[in-house]
mmCIF file of C-alpha atoms in Angstrom:
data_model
loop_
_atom_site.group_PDB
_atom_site.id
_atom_site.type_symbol
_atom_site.label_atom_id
_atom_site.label_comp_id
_atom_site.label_asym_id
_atom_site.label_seq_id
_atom_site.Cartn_x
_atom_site.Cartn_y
_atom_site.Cartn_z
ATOM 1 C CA UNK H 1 74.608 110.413 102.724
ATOM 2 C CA UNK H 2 73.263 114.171 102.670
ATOM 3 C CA UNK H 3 74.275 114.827 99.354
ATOM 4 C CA UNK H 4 74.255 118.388 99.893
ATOM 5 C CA UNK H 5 76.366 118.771 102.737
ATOM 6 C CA UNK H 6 78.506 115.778 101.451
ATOM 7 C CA UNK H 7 78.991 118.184 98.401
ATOM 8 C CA UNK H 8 79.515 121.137 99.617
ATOM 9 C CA UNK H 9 81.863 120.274 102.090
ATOM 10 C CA UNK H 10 83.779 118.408 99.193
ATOM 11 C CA UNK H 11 83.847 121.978 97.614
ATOM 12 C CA UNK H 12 85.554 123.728 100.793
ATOM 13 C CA UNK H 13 88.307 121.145 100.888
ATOM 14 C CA UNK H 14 88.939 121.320 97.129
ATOM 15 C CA UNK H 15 89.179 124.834 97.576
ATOM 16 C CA UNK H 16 91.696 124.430 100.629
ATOM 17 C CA UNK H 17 94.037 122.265 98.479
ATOM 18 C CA UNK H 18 93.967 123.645 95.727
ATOM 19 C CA UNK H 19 94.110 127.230 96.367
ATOM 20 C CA UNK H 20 94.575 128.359 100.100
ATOM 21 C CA UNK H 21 97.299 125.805 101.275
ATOM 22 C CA UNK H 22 99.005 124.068 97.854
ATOM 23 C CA UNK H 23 102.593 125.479 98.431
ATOM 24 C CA UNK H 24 102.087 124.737 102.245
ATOM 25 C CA UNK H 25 101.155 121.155 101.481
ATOM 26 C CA UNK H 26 103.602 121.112 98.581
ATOM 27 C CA UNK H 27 106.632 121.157 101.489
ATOM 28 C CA UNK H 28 105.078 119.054 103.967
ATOM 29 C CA UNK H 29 105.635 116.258 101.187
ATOM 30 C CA UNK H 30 108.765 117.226 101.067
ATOM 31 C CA UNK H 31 112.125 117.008 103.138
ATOM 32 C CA UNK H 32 112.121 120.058 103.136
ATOM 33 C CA UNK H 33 112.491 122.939 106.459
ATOM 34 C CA UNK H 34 108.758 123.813 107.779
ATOM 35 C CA UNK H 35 107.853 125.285 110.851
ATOM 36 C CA UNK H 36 107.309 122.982 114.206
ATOM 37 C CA UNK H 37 103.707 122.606 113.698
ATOM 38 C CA UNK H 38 104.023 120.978 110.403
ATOM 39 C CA UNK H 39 107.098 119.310 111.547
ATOM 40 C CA UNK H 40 104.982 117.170 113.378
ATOM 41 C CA UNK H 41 102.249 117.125 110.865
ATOM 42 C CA UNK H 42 104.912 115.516 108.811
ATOM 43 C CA UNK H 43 106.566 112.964 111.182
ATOM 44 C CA UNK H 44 102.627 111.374 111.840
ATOM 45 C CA UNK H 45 101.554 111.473 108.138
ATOM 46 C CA UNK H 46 105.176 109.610 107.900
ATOM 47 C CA UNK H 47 104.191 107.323 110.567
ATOM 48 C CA UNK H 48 101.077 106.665 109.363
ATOM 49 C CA UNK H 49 101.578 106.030 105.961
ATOM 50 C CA UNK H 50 104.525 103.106 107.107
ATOM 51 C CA UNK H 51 101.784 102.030 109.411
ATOM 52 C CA UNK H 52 98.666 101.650 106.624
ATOM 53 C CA UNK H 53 101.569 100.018 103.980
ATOM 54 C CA UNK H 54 102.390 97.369 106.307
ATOM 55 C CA UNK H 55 98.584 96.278 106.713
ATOM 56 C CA UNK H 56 99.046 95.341 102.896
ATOM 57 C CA UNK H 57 100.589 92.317 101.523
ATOM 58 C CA UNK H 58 104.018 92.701 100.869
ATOM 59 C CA UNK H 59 103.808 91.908 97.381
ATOM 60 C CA UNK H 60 101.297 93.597 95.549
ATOM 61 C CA UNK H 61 102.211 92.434 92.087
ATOM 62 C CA UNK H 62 99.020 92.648 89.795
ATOM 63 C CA UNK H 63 96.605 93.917 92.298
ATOM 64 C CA UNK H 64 94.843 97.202 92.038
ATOM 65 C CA UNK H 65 94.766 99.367 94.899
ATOM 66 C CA UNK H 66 92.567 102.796 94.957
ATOM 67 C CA UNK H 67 94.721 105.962 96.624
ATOM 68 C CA UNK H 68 91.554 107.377 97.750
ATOM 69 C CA UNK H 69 92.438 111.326 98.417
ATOM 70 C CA UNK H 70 96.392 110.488 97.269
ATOM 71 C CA UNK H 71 97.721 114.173 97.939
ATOM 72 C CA UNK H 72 101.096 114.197 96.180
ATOM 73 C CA UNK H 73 100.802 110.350 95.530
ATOM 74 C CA UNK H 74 103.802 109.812 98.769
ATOM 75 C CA UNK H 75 101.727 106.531 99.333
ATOM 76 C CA UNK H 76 101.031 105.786 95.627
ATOM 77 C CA UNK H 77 104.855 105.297 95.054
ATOM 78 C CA UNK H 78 105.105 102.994 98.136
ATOM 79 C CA UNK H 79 102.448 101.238 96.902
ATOM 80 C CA UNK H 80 103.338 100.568 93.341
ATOM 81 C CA UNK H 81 106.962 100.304 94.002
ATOM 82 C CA UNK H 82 105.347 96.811 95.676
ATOM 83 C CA UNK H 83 104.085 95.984 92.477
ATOM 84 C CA UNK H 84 100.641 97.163 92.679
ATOM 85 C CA UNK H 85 98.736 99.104 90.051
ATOM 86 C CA UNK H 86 97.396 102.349 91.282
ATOM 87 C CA UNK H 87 94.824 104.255 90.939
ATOM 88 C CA UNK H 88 95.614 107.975 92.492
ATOM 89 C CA UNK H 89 92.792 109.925 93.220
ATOM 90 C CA UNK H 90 92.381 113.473 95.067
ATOM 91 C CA UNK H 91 89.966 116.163 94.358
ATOM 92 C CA UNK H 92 92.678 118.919 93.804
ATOM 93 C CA UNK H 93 94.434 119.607 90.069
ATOM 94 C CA UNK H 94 97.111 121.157 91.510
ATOM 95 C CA UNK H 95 98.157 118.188 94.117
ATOM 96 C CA UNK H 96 97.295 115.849 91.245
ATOM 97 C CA UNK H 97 100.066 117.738 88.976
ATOM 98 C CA UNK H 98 102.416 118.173 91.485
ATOM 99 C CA UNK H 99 102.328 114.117 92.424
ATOM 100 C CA UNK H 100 102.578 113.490 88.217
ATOM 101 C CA UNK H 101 105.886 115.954 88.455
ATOM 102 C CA UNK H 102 107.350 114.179 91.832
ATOM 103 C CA UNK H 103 106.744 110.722 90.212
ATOM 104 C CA UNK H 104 110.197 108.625 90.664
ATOM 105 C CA UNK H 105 111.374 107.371 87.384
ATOM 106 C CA UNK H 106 111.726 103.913 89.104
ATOM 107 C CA UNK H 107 108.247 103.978 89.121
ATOM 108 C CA UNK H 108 106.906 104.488 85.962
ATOM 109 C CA UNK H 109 103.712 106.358 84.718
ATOM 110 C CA UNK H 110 102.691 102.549 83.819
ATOM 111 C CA UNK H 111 101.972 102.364 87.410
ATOM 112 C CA UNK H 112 100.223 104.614 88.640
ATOM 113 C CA UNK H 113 97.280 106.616 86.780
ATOM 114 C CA UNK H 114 96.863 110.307 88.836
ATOM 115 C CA UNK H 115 93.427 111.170 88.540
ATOM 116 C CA UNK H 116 91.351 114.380 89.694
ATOM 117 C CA UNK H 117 88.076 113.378 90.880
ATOM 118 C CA UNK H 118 85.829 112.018 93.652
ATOM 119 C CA UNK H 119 87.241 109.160 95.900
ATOM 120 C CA UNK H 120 83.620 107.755 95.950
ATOM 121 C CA UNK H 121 82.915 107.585 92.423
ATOM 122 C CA UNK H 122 81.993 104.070 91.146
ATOM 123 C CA UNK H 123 83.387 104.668 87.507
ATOM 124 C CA UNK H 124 86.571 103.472 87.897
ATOM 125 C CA UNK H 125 85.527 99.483 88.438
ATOM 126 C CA UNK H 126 86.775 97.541 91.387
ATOM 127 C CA UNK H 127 89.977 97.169 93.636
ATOM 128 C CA UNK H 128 92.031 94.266 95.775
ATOM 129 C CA UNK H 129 92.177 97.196 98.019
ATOM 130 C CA UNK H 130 91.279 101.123 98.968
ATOM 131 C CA UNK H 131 93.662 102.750 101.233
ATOM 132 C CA UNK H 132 91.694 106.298 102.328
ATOM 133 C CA UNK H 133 94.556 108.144 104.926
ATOM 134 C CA UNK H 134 93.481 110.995 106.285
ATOM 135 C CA UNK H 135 90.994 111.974 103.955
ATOM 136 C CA UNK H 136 87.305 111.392 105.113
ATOM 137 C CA UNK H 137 88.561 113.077 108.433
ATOM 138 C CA UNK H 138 87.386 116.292 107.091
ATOM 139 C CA UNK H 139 83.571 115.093 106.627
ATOM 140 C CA UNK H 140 80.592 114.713 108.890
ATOM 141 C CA UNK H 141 80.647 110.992 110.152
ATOM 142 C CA UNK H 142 77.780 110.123 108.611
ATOM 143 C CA UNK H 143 79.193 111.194 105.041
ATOM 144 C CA UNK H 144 82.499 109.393 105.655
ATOM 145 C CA UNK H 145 80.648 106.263 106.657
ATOM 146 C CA UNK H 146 78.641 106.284 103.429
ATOM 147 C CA UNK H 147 82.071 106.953 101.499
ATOM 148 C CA UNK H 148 82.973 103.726 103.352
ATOM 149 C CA UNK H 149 79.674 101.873 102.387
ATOM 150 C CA UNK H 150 79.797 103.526 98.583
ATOM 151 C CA UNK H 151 83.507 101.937 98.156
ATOM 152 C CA UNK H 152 82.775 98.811 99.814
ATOM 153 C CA UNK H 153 81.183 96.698 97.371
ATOM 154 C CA UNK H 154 83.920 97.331 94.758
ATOM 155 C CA UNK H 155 86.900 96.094 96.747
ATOM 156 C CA UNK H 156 87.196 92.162 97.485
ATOM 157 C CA UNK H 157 90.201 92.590 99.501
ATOM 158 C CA UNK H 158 90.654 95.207 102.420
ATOM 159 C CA UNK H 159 89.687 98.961 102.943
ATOM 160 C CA UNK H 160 92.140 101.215 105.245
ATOM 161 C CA UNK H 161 91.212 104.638 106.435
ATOM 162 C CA UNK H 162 91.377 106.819 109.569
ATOM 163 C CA UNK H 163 89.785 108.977 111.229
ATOM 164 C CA UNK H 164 89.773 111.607 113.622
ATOM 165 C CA UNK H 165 89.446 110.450 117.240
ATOM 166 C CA UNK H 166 87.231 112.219 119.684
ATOM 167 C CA UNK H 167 89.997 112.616 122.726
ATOM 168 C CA UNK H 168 89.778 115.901 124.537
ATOM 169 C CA UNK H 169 93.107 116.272 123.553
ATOM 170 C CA UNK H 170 92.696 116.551 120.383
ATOM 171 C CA UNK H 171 89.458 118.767 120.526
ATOM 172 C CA UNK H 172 91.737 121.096 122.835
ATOM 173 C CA UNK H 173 94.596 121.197 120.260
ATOM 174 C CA UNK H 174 91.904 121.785 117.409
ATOM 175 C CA UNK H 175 90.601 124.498 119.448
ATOM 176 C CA UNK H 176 94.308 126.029 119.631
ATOM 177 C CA UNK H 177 94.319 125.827 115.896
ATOM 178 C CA UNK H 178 92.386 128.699 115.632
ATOM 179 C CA UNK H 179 94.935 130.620 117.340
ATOM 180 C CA UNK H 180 97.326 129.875 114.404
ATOM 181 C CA UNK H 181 97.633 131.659 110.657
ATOM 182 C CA UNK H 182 95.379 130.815 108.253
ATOM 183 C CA UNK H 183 98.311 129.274 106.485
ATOM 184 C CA UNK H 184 98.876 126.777 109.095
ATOM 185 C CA UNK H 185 95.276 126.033 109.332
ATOM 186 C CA UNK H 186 93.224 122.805 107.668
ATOM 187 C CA UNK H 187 89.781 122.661 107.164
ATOM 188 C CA UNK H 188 87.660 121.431 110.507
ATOM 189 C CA UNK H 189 88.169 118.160 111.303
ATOM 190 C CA UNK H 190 85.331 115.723 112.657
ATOM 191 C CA UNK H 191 86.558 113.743 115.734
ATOM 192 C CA UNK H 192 84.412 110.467 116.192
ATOM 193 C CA UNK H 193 85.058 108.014 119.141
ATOM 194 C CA UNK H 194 85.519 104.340 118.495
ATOM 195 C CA UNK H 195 82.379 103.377 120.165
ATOM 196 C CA UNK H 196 80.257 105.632 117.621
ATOM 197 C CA UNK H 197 82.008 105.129 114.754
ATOM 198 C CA UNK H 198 81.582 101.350 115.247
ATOM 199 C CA UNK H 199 77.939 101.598 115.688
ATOM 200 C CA UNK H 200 77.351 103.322 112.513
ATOM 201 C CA UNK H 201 78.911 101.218 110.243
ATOM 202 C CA UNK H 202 77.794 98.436 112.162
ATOM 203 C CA UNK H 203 74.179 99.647 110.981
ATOM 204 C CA UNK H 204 74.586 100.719 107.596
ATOM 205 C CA UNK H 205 73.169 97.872 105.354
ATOM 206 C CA UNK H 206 76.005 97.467 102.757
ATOM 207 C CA UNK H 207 79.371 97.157 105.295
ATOM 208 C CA UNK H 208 77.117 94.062 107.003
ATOM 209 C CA UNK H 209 79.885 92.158 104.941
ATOM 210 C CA UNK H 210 82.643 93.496 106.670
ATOM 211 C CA UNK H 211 84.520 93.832 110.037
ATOM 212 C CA UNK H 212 86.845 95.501 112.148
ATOM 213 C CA UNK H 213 90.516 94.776 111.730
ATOM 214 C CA UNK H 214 93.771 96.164 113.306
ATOM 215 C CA UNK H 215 92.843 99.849 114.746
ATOM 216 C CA UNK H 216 95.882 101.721 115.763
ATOM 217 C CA UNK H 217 96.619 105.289 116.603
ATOM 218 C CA UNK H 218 99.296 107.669 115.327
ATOM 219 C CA UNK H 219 100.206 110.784 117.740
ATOM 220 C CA UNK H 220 102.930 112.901 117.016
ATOM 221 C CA UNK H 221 102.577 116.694 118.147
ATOM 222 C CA UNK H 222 99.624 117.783 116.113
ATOM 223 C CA UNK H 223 98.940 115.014 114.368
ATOM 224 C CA UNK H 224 96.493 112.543 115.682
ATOM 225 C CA UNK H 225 95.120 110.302 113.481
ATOM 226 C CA UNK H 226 93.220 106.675 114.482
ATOM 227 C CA UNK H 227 93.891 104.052 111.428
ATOM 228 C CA UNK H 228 91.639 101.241 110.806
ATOM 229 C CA UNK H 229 91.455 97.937 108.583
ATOM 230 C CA UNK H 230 87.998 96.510 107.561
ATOM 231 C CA UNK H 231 87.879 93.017 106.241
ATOM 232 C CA UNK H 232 85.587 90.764 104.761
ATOM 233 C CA UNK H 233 83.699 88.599 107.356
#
């Protein structure tokens, strides 16, 4: 991993979060009225968060699952009202605090610890599973792979993520994106095709224990997202 670009791109998205597009982001995970772009925005994150829930097990009792990049912790809840102890973690105090004052009191703080931080830092010990949604998407592939490869040996069950998929669709809608308001604008994403994305991990020493999984893509508007399971071979 370039650990300067890995770095400074991890600075630009903090700053997005946490300063340029909180409130936005703050009623997307919400019910809400927002306009029709993030209307669909929030119908695929929807979808895709039922989508990367159902890969787990059912019951999660007494595992430990990593939220890696949890937002406002909408998945963390899912996840721990299966039993599962969380660990939350996002780069952004404000979506951090926000998720802490959302948290349903069927939950319990017990069960899920909201943490600012990096998703790749190997303080926190290891995990039955990692669930990354939507959150390496904003990375050059190479840095998101290494994310991958930094995570993997601490997990003995699965890791979930997705990833931007390189459709000319979605590089024309991106392109259209720029038409919008800076309000309705995220930080650049980096489309990847399959193909490519399989060929780097396939050659990075430390995911030669692992393999593709389920791979299944959400579309909704302007939301296109491409989920993916890697298990241990």
């Amino acid at each position: 991993m370039s650990e300067t670009s890995y770095h400074q791109r991890r600075a630009e998205i903090e700053h997005y979060f946490d300063r340029t597009a909180v409130d936005a982001w703050s009623r997307l995970t919400t019910t809400d009225p927002v306009s029709r772009i993030r209307q669909t925005v929030r119908e695929g994150r929807d979808e895709m968060r039922l989508r990367l829930l159902n890969w787990l097990p059912k019951d999660l009792t007494g595992l430990r699952v990593l939220d890696a990049g949890c937002g406002t912790g909408l998945l963390s809840v899912d996840m721990a009202r299966r039993g599962a102890n969380v660990l939350a973690v996002d780069l952004s105090p404000q979506l951090i605090e926000l998720a802490r004052e959302r948290l349903p009191r069927d939950v319990g703080s017990g069960r899920i610890n909201f943490v600012v931080g990096d998703m790749a830092s190997a303080a926190e010990g290891e995990f039955d599973h990692i669930v990354a949604m939507d959150s390496l998407i904003h990375y050059a592939v190479s840095d998101g792979v290494n994310v991958l490869a930094q995570l993997a040996p601490r997990v003995r069950g699965s890791i979930l993520f997705t990833h931007a998929p390189a459709t000319p669709l979605l590089r024309a809608m991106h392109a259209a994106g720029k038409l919008f308001p800076r309000s309705d604008r995220s930080p650049a994403i980096q489309p990847v095709s399959q193909q490519a994305l399989r060929k780097m991990m396939g050659q990075h020493p430390a995911l030669e224990a692992w393999h593709e999984g389920r791979a299944e893509r959400t579309h909704r508007g302007f939301y296109i997202s491409q989920a993916q399971e890697l298990v241990r071979r």
